[in-house]
Amino acid sequence: MKSSGALVGADAARATERAKAAGRPDLPADLTLISLPGGEFLMGSDAGEGEPSDGEGPARPVWLSPFRMARTAVTNRQFATFVEATGYVTYAEEVGSSFVFAGLLPDDFPPTRGLLDAPWWRETPQSCWSRPEGTGSDWRGREDHPVVHVSWHDALAFCDWAGLRLPTEAQWEYAARGGLEGRRYPWGDDLTPGGQHACNVWQGRFPVQNDGEDGHVGTAPADAYPPNGFGLHNTCGNVWEWCADRFSATHPSGPLRNPAGPDWGERRVIRGGSYLCHESYCFRFRVAARSANLPEATAGHMGFRCAADAIADDLPTDPSRKETP
């Protein structure tokens, strides 16, 4: 197999050059970014609900400049527009396979390699963004679902083409909280407020029984549930979302201003959890929860959301407003 870094980097460069030559004429009209004011917020948690190695704590003050964040994760329709405009080939397509949750495969699916510590993942030939469960499956009919089987490098290529970027981890958490501080979820502390499902996660006994009480056993549409206080959809559950930062389980002492993560380490931060998360196994769909993966990793629950710097109209005009915490 070719070196993933050289392979994907070359593809990203070619895609970017083609997009620039075309003047980016076909940006998805539904790729909506919401302007967020930034300021100080409390990042992380001291509740002790996560794995110590995840580095959720300590809760620490962080200050952010104004920025913009996409209303939803990038959808299959949006990613298809990118591929059509640029001819981009994802890492999973080049490799010829990706990992799919076994419960989404047919009962007669032939034996393939699984993961030693997570045998419910199956390496599935031909699975990629356009064939989420491999041969015979299709993204069509799921146009509004988040794109999956995208590596960190693939996400960067899309962002570069669109003139956007991946959010920093601090920006992601600030946006995901929707203005609430110290709460477990974007809407509060109760997983099912008023008895209603507010996100797409596993119900039942993981990994053998998914009751699908929320109406979904795989991905849900990217805007399937009510938005948080900032107008963002599905910042808990559905698909993991890549962030720009490298991962570390320790954090510099605060207060921090526009942190961008460490400048060392191979793994990249992922946030938000997925449709496979359950409190008994992976309680990482809380807004403070975090995890990481290798930048070339792909799977059927890995997606991303775009961000961008603030535009001039978003910036404060009051000269008395302070720019530091």
CSV table of C-alpha atoms in Angstrom, one decimal:
chain,number,residue,atom,x,y,z
A,1,MET,CA,0.0,0.0,0.0
A,2,LYS,CA,1.3,3.5,-0.8
A,3,SER,CA,2.2,5.9,1.9
A,4,SER,CA,-1.0,7.5,3.1
A,5,GLY,CA,0.5,10.9,3.8
A,6,ALA,CA,2.0,11.2,0.3
A,7,LEU,CA,-1.0,9.7,-1.4
A,8,VAL,CA,-3.6,11.9,0.2
A,9,GLY,CA,-1.5,15.0,0.2
A,10,ALA,CA,-1.0,14.7,-3.5
A,11,ASP,CA,-4.7,14.2,-4.1
A,12,ALA,CA,-5.5,17.2,-1.9
A,13,ALA,CA,-3.1,19.4,-3.9
A,14,ARG,CA,-4.5,18.3,-7.2
A,15,ALA,CA,-8.1,18.9,-6.0
A,16,THR,CA,-7.2,22.3,-4.7
A,17,GLU,CA,-5.6,23.3,-8.0
A,18,ARG,CA,-8.5,22.1,-10.0
A,19,ALA,CA,-10.9,24.0,-7.7
A,20,LYS,CA,-8.9,27.2,-8.0
A,21,ALA,CA,-8.8,26.9,-11.8
A,22,ALA,CA,-12.6,26.5,-11.8
A,23,GLY,CA,-13.1,29.5,-9.5
A,24,ARG,CA,-15.1,27.3,-7.1
A,25,PRO,CA,-18.3,27.8,-9.2
A,26,ASP,CA,-20.3,25.0,-7.6
A,27,LEU,CA,-20.1,25.4,-3.8
A,28,PRO,CA,-23.1,23.7,-2.2
A,29,ALA,CA,-25.8,26.3,-1.6
A,30,ASP,CA,-26.9,24.6,1.6
A,31,LEU,CA,-23.4,24.8,3.2
A,32,THR,CA,-24.5,27.4,5.8
A,33,LEU,CA,-22.1,28.9,8.3
A,34,ILE,CA,-23.4,30.5,11.5
A,35,SER,CA,-21.5,33.5,13.0
A,36,LEU,CA,-20.5,33.0,16.6
A,37,PRO,CA,-19.4,35.8,18.9
A,38,GLY,CA,-16.7,34.0,20.8
A,39,GLY,CA,-15.5,35.3,24.1
A,40,GLU,CA,-14.7,33.3,27.2
A,41,PHE,CA,-16.2,29.9,28.0
A,42,LEU,CA,-15.4,27.0,30.3
A,43,MET,CA,-13.9,24.2,28.3
A,44,GLY,CA,-13.7,20.6,29.5
A,45,SER,CA,-15.2,19.0,32.5
A,46,ASP,CA,-14.3,18.0,36.1
A,47,ALA,CA,-17.3,15.6,36.3
A,48,GLY,CA,-15.1,12.5,35.9
A,49,GLU,CA,-17.5,10.9,33.4
A,50,GLY,CA,-14.9,10.1,30.8
A,51,GLU,CA,-11.8,7.9,30.6
A,52,PRO,CA,-8.8,9.5,32.3
A,53,SER,CA,-6.8,8.9,29.2
A,54,ASP,CA,-9.2,11.1,27.2
A,55,GLY,CA,-8.1,14.2,29.0
A,56,GLU,CA,-11.5,15.9,29.4
A,57,GLY,CA,-10.3,17.9,32.4
A,58,PRO,CA,-9.5,20.1,34.1
A,59,ALA,CA,-12.3,22.5,33.2
A,60,ARG,CA,-10.5,25.6,32.1
A,61,PRO,CA,-11.3,29.1,30.9
A,62,VAL,CA,-10.7,29.6,27.2
A,63,TRP,CA,-11.2,32.8,25.2
A,64,LEU,CA,-12.0,32.7,21.5
A,65,SER,CA,-12.2,35.3,18.8
A,66,PRO,CA,-15.4,35.5,16.7
A,67,PHE,CA,-15.6,32.8,14.1
A,68,ARG,CA,-18.1,30.9,11.9
A,69,MET,CA,-19.2,27.3,12.2
A,70,ALA,CA,-21.2,25.1,9.8
A,71,ARG,CA,-24.8,24.5,10.8
A,72,THR,CA,-24.4,20.8,10.1
A,73,ALA,CA,-21.8,18.2,9.4
A,74,VAL,CA,-20.8,18.0,5.7
A,75,THR,CA,-23.5,15.9,3.9
A,76,ASN,CA,-23.2,13.3,1.1
A,77,ARG,CA,-24.7,15.8,-1.3
A,78,GLN,CA,-22.1,18.5,-0.5
A,79,PHE,CA,-19.3,16.0,-0.7
A,80,ALA,CA,-20.5,14.7,-4.0
A,81,THR,CA,-20.5,18.3,-5.4
A,82,PHE,CA,-16.8,18.5,-4.3
A,83,VAL,CA,-15.9,15.2,-5.9
A,84,GLU,CA,-17.7,16.1,-9.2
A,85,ALA,CA,-15.9,19.5,-9.3
A,86,THR,CA,-12.4,18.2,-8.5
A,87,GLY,CA,-12.2,14.5,-9.3
A,88,TYR,CA,-10.9,14.0,-5.8
A,89,VAL,CA,-10.3,10.4,-4.7
A,90,THR,CA,-10.6,9.6,-1.0
A,91,TYR,CA,-8.2,7.5,1.0
A,92,ALA,CA,-10.7,4.7,1.4
A,93,GLU,CA,-11.2,4.6,-2.4
A,94,GLU,CA,-7.5,4.4,-3.0
A,95,VAL,CA,-7.0,1.6,-0.4
A,96,GLY,CA,-10.1,-0.2,-1.6
A,97,SER,CA,-11.8,-0.7,1.8
A,98,SER,CA,-12.9,0.9,5.0
A,99,PHE,CA,-14.4,-0.3,8.3
A,100,VAL,CA,-18.2,-0.8,8.7
A,101,PHE,CA,-20.1,-1.7,11.8
A,102,ALA,CA,-21.1,-5.4,11.5
A,103,GLY,CA,-24.7,-4.8,12.4
A,104,LEU,CA,-25.2,-2.7,9.2
A,105,LEU,CA,-23.9,-5.5,7.0
A,106,PRO,CA,-26.1,-8.4,5.5
A,107,ASP,CA,-26.3,-11.6,7.5
A,108,ASP,CA,-24.5,-13.5,4.8
A,109,PHE,CA,-21.7,-11.0,4.5
A,110,PRO,CA,-18.5,-13.1,4.0
A,111,PRO,CA,-15.8,-13.2,6.8
A,112,THR,CA,-13.4,-10.3,6.7
A,113,ARG,CA,-10.8,-8.8,9.0
A,114,GLY,CA,-12.1,-7.2,12.2
A,115,LEU,CA,-10.4,-5.2,14.9
A,116,LEU,CA,-9.0,-7.2,17.8
A,117,ASP,CA,-10.3,-4.9,20.5
A,118,ALA,CA,-13.6,-4.1,18.7
A,119,PRO,CA,-14.6,-7.1,16.6
A,120,TRP,CA,-17.9,-5.4,15.6
A,121,TRP,CA,-15.9,-3.4,13.1
A,122,ARG,CA,-15.4,-5.2,9.8
A,123,GLU,CA,-13.1,-4.3,7.0
A,124,THR,CA,-15.4,-4.1,4.1
A,125,PRO,CA,-14.2,-4.1,0.5
A,126,GLN,CA,-15.2,-1.1,-1.7
A,127,SER,CA,-16.7,0.7,1.3
A,128,CYS,CA,-16.1,4.5,0.9
A,129,TRP,CA,-18.1,7.7,1.1
A,130,SER,CA,-20.2,6.8,-2.0
A,131,ARG,CA,-20.7,3.1,-0.9
A,132,PRO,CA,-21.1,3.4,2.8
A,133,GLU,CA,-21.6,-0.4,3.3
A,134,GLY,CA,-19.5,-1.5,0.4
A,135,THR,CA,-20.6,-3.1,-2.9
A,136,GLY,CA,-24.3,-2.8,-3.5
A,137,SER,CA,-24.8,0.2,-1.2
A,138,ASP,CA,-25.1,3.8,-2.3
A,139,TRP,CA,-25.1,7.3,-0.9
A,140,ARG,CA,-28.1,8.2,-3.0
A,141,GLY,CA,-31.2,8.1,-0.8
A,142,ARG,CA,-29.0,9.5,2.0
A,143,GLU,CA,-28.1,12.8,0.4
A,144,ASP,CA,-28.8,14.8,3.6
A,145,HIS,CA,-26.9,12.4,5.8
A,146,PRO,CA,-23.4,13.3,6.9
A,147,VAL,CA,-20.7,11.9,4.7
A,148,VAL,CA,-18.7,9.1,6.3
A,149,HIS,CA,-15.5,7.1,5.5
A,150,VAL,CA,-13.6,10.4,5.2
A,151,SER,CA,-10.1,10.7,6.7
A,152,TRP,CA,-8.7,13.9,8.3
A,153,HIS,CA,-6.8,14.5,5.0
A,154,ASP,CA,-10.0,14.1,3.0
A,155,ALA,CA,-11.8,16.6,5.3
A,156,LEU,CA,-8.9,19.1,4.8
A,157,ALA,CA,-9.2,18.7,1.0
A,158,PHE,CA,-12.9,19.5,1.1
A,159,CYS,CA,-12.3,22.5,3.3
A,160,ASP,CA,-9.5,23.8,1.1
A,161,TRP,CA,-11.7,23.6,-2.0
A,162,ALA,CA,-14.6,25.3,-0.2
A,163,GLY,CA,-12.3,28.1,1.1
A,164,LEU,CA,-13.0,26.9,4.7
A,165,ARG,CA,-11.1,25.0,7.3
A,166,LEU,CA,-11.6,22.5,10.1
A,167,PRO,CA,-12.5,24.0,13.5
A,168,THR,CA,-10.0,23.9,16.3
A,169,GLU,CA,-11.1,21.7,19.2
A,170,ALA,CA,-11.9,24.7,21.4
A,171,GLN,CA,-14.1,26.2,18.7
A,172,TRP,CA,-15.8,22.9,18.2
A,173,GLU,CA,-16.7,22.6,21.9
A,174,TYR,CA,-17.7,26.2,22.3
A,175,ALA,CA,-20.0,25.9,19.3
A,176,ALA,CA,-21.4,22.5,20.4
A,177,ARG,CA,-22.4,23.8,23.8
A,178,GLY,CA,-24.7,26.3,22.2
A,179,GLY,CA,-24.2,28.9,25.0
A,180,LEU,CA,-24.8,26.5,27.9
A,181,GLU,CA,-21.9,26.1,30.4
A,182,GLY,CA,-21.2,23.1,32.5
A,183,ARG,CA,-24.0,21.0,31.0
A,184,ARG,CA,-23.6,17.4,29.8
A,185,TYR,CA,-25.4,17.9,26.4
A,186,PRO,CA,-26.1,21.0,24.3
A,187,TRP,CA,-29.7,21.1,25.7
A,188,GLY,CA,-29.0,20.2,29.4
A,189,ASP,CA,-28.2,17.2,31.5
A,190,ASP,CA,-31.0,14.8,30.6
A,191,LEU,CA,-30.4,12.6,27.6
A,192,THR,CA,-34.1,12.5,26.7
A,193,PRO,CA,-35.5,15.8,27.7
A,194,GLY,CA,-39.3,15.6,28.1
A,195,GLY,CA,-39.0,11.9,27.1
A,196,GLN,CA,-37.9,12.9,23.6
A,197,HIS,CA,-34.8,11.8,21.8
A,198,ALA,CA,-32.5,14.7,21.1
A,199,CYS,CA,-29.6,13.0,19.4
A,200,ASN,CA,-28.7,9.8,17.4
A,201,VAL,CA,-27.0,7.3,19.7
A,202,TRP,CA,-27.3,3.6,20.5
A,203,GLN,CA,-30.4,2.4,22.4
A,204,GLY,CA,-30.3,-1.1,23.8
A,205,ARG,CA,-27.4,-3.4,24.6
A,206,PHE,CA,-24.2,-2.6,22.8
A,207,PRO,CA,-23.1,-4.1,20.5
A,208,VAL,CA,-25.6,-6.8,20.0
A,209,GLN,CA,-29.0,-5.1,20.2
A,210,ASN,CA,-29.9,-1.6,18.9
A,211,ASP,CA,-33.6,-0.9,19.6
A,212,GLY,CA,-33.5,2.1,17.3
A,213,GLU,CA,-35.9,4.0,19.5
A,214,ASP,CA,-34.7,7.3,18.1
A,215,GLY,CA,-35.7,6.1,14.6
A,216,HIS,CA,-32.1,5.4,13.3
A,217,VAL,CA,-29.8,2.5,13.5
A,218,GLY,CA,-27.1,4.1,11.4
A,219,THR,CA,-26.6,7.7,10.4
A,220,ALA,CA,-29.5,10.2,10.6
A,221,PRO,CA,-29.9,13.3,8.4
A,222,ALA,CA,-27.4,16.0,9.4
A,223,ASP,CA,-30.2,18.2,10.7
A,224,ALA,CA,-32.4,15.5,12.1
A,225,TYR,CA,-32.8,16.9,15.6
A,226,PRO,CA,-33.5,20.4,16.9
A,227,PRO,CA,-30.5,22.8,16.9
A,228,ASN,CA,-28.7,23.9,19.9
A,229,GLY,CA,-28.7,27.5,21.2
A,230,PHE,CA,-26.4,28.7,18.4
A,231,GLY,CA,-28.4,27.0,15.7
A,232,LEU,CA,-26.1,24.0,15.1
A,233,HIS,CA,-27.5,20.5,14.6
A,234,ASN,CA,-26.3,17.1,15.9
A,235,THR,CA,-23.2,18.2,17.8
A,236,CYS,CA,-23.9,15.0,19.9
A,237,GLY,CA,-24.1,11.6,18.3
A,238,ASN,CA,-24.6,10.7,14.6
A,239,VAL,CA,-21.0,10.9,13.4
A,240,TRP,CA,-17.6,11.8,14.9
A,241,GLU,CA,-16.3,15.1,13.6
A,242,TRP,CA,-12.6,15.8,12.8
A,243,CYS,CA,-11.0,18.8,14.4
A,244,ALA,CA,-7.8,20.5,13.3
A,245,ASP,CA,-5.8,19.9,16.5
A,246,ARG,CA,-3.4,17.2,17.3
A,247,PHE,CA,-4.4,15.2,20.4
A,248,SER,CA,-3.0,15.4,23.9
A,249,ALA,CA,-4.5,14.2,27.1
A,250,THR,CA,-2.9,17.1,29.0
A,251,HIS,CA,-3.6,20.8,28.6
A,252,PRO,CA,-1.6,24.0,29.3
A,253,SER,CA,-2.7,26.0,32.2
A,254,GLY,CA,-5.2,28.8,31.5
A,255,PRO,CA,-6.6,31.1,30.8
A,256,LEU,CA,-6.0,30.3,27.1
A,257,ARG,CA,-6.6,32.5,24.1
A,258,ASN,CA,-7.5,30.8,20.8
A,259,PRO,CA,-5.7,27.5,21.6
A,260,ALA,CA,-4.9,25.4,18.6
A,261,GLY,CA,-3.6,22.2,20.3
A,262,PRO,CA,-0.1,20.9,20.6
A,263,ASP,CA,2.4,21.0,17.8
A,264,TRP,CA,3.4,17.3,18.3
A,265,GLY,CA,1.6,14.0,18.2
A,266,GLU,CA,0.3,11.9,15.3
A,267,ARG,CA,-3.4,11.5,16.2
A,268,ARG,CA,-6.0,14.1,15.5
A,269,VAL,CA,-8.9,15.1,17.8
A,270,ILE,CA,-12.4,13.8,17.0
A,271,ARG,CA,-15.4,15.1,18.8
A,272,GLY,CA,-19.2,14.5,19.2
A,273,GLY,CA,-19.5,10.8,19.4
A,274,SER,CA,-21.6,8.8,16.9
A,275,TYR,CA,-24.7,6.6,16.4
A,276,LEU,CA,-22.7,3.8,18.0
A,277,CYS,CA,-22.1,5.5,21.3
A,278,HIS,CA,-23.8,4.2,24.5
A,279,GLU,CA,-23.2,5.1,28.1
A,280,SER,CA,-22.2,1.5,28.9
A,281,TYR,CA,-19.3,1.4,26.4
A,282,CYS,CA,-18.6,4.8,24.8
A,283,PHE,CA,-20.0,7.7,26.8
A,284,ARG,CA,-18.3,10.1,24.5
A,285,PHE,CA,-21.3,11.9,23.1
A,286,ARG,CA,-21.2,14.5,25.8
A,287,VAL,CA,-20.0,18.0,24.8
A,288,ALA,CA,-16.9,17.7,27.0
A,289,ALA,CA,-16.0,14.3,25.7
A,290,ARG,CA,-13.1,13.8,23.3
A,291,SER,CA,-11.2,11.1,21.5
A,292,ALA,CA,-8.7,10.8,18.7
A,293,ASN,CA,-7.8,8.8,15.6
A,294,LEU,CA,-5.0,8.6,13.1
A,295,PRO,CA,-5.4,11.2,10.3
A,296,GLU,CA,-5.6,8.5,7.6
A,297,ALA,CA,-8.3,6.5,9.5
A,298,THR,CA,-11.7,6.0,7.9
A,299,ALA,CA,-14.9,4.3,9.1
A,300,GLY,CA,-18.6,4.4,8.7
A,301,HIS,CA,-19.1,6.8,11.7
A,302,MET,CA,-16.4,9.4,10.8
A,303,GLY,CA,-17.4,12.7,9.3
A,304,PHE,CA,-16.6,16.4,9.7
A,305,ARG,CA,-17.9,20.0,10.0
A,306,CYS,CA,-16.4,23.1,8.5
A,307,ALA,CA,-15.5,26.4,10.1
A,308,ALA,CA,-14.1,29.7,9.0
A,309,ASP,CA,-12.8,33.0,10.4
A,310,ALA,CA,-15.3,35.7,11.1
A,311,ILE,CA,-16.1,38.1,8.4
A,312,ALA,CA,-15.9,41.9,8.9
A,313,ASP,CA,-19.6,42.3,9.6
A,314,ASP,CA,-19.3,39.8,12.5
A,315,LEU,CA,-16.6,41.7,14.3
A,316,PRO,CA,-17.4,44.0,17.2
A,317,THR,CA,-17.5,47.7,16.5
A,318,ASP,CA,-17.7,49.0,20.0
A,319,PRO,CA,-14.2,50.4,20.8
A,320,SER,CA,-14.8,49.9,24.5
A,321,ARG,CA,-15.1,46.1,24.1
A,322,LYS,CA,-12.1,44.3,25.3
A,323,GLU,CA,-10.4,41.7,23.2
A,324,THR,CA,-8.8,39.8,26.0
A,325,PRO,CA,-10.4,37.7,28.8
